[in-house]
């Protein structure tokens, strides 16, 4: 009698295992992105915009939970995330019941002093599912190249240590994957360019790198007389630096409901992290919407852009061309030097002696030439003392009651 029940229970367990297996196979693996950039340039706003693009329904709930005062900057390593899906499923993602099949975690580092904290969150297994985003600020363009070099050096240190923990075969696999992606992004029909793009990859870290220029609306401020030609200079220097690392370049803007290239950045990240197709076309040149995927640029193209610059191309330093427009800080007040106490007392002791004063030490000592014993006074002084005593006795005798012996000398 128990056999039918047992059979039914076995069937239920079989179906459950099949559903779990299908769910597991359809579930994408989660990825991790390191986001580097100085404070206050819109990194967290960009993450929120990416999440809203990937998963509009969930992003609305996240936005409602954000404090109006913003986030605390007293953190060494911050965290964010956005949904991961096929960029072509935009229509389905708009459904209120839609669920993203995976998520991309974002580790936000602003201060390089907390590099050890970042390292503690990364493992060898993480490296296989890792990407990097370096954020630069177009509203303070004079900081861009310095920040880019510092953060690229950080990535080199971190990835080098992680790669050394892998077998040589797995290291080569990660680097080969990077090289193939760069070669595949070369323009169609340009075989020579494809080879040139791969040859230009000098520092292969084994992970995708995207240089994101935030607050691209700041490009409008580069049209003045003092900033003439800055946009072209910034683009040329960025392309030259990113070429050696195989890094992509995307200009973005997140300002309220006004977005620019957020969809392009999301599509490219999904392509590099998950292998989805990327249909966004390069945008070159562009003052505020530049998009250069890895592998599109070559040394020949960069040299052509550099040749159009005035003032010697890349021979001059970036900071000598794109100079800081921030007002110089006010001059520091003159320092008041504090005199040493011993020197102060010694100096003022000399001044006091010149004015005729006597120090406390001198008052405790006998005056020069005077004996230490008061009884050994000079003869002249003794006469003066006797006269003073006689005068006192005479005055005492004239007082009433002196005869009674009240004030007189003892008999």
PDB file of C-alpha atoms in Angstrom, residues 3 44 184 332:
ATOM      1  CA  UNK A   3       4.434   1.842  -2.882  1.00  0.00           C
ATOM      2  CA  UNK A  44      27.826  56.154  -7.420  1.00  0.00           C
ATOM      3  CA  UNK A 184      38.165  41.037 -32.730  1.00  0.00           C
ATOM      4  CA  UNK A 332      49.740  81.264   4.352  1.00  0.00           C
TER       5      UNK A 332
END
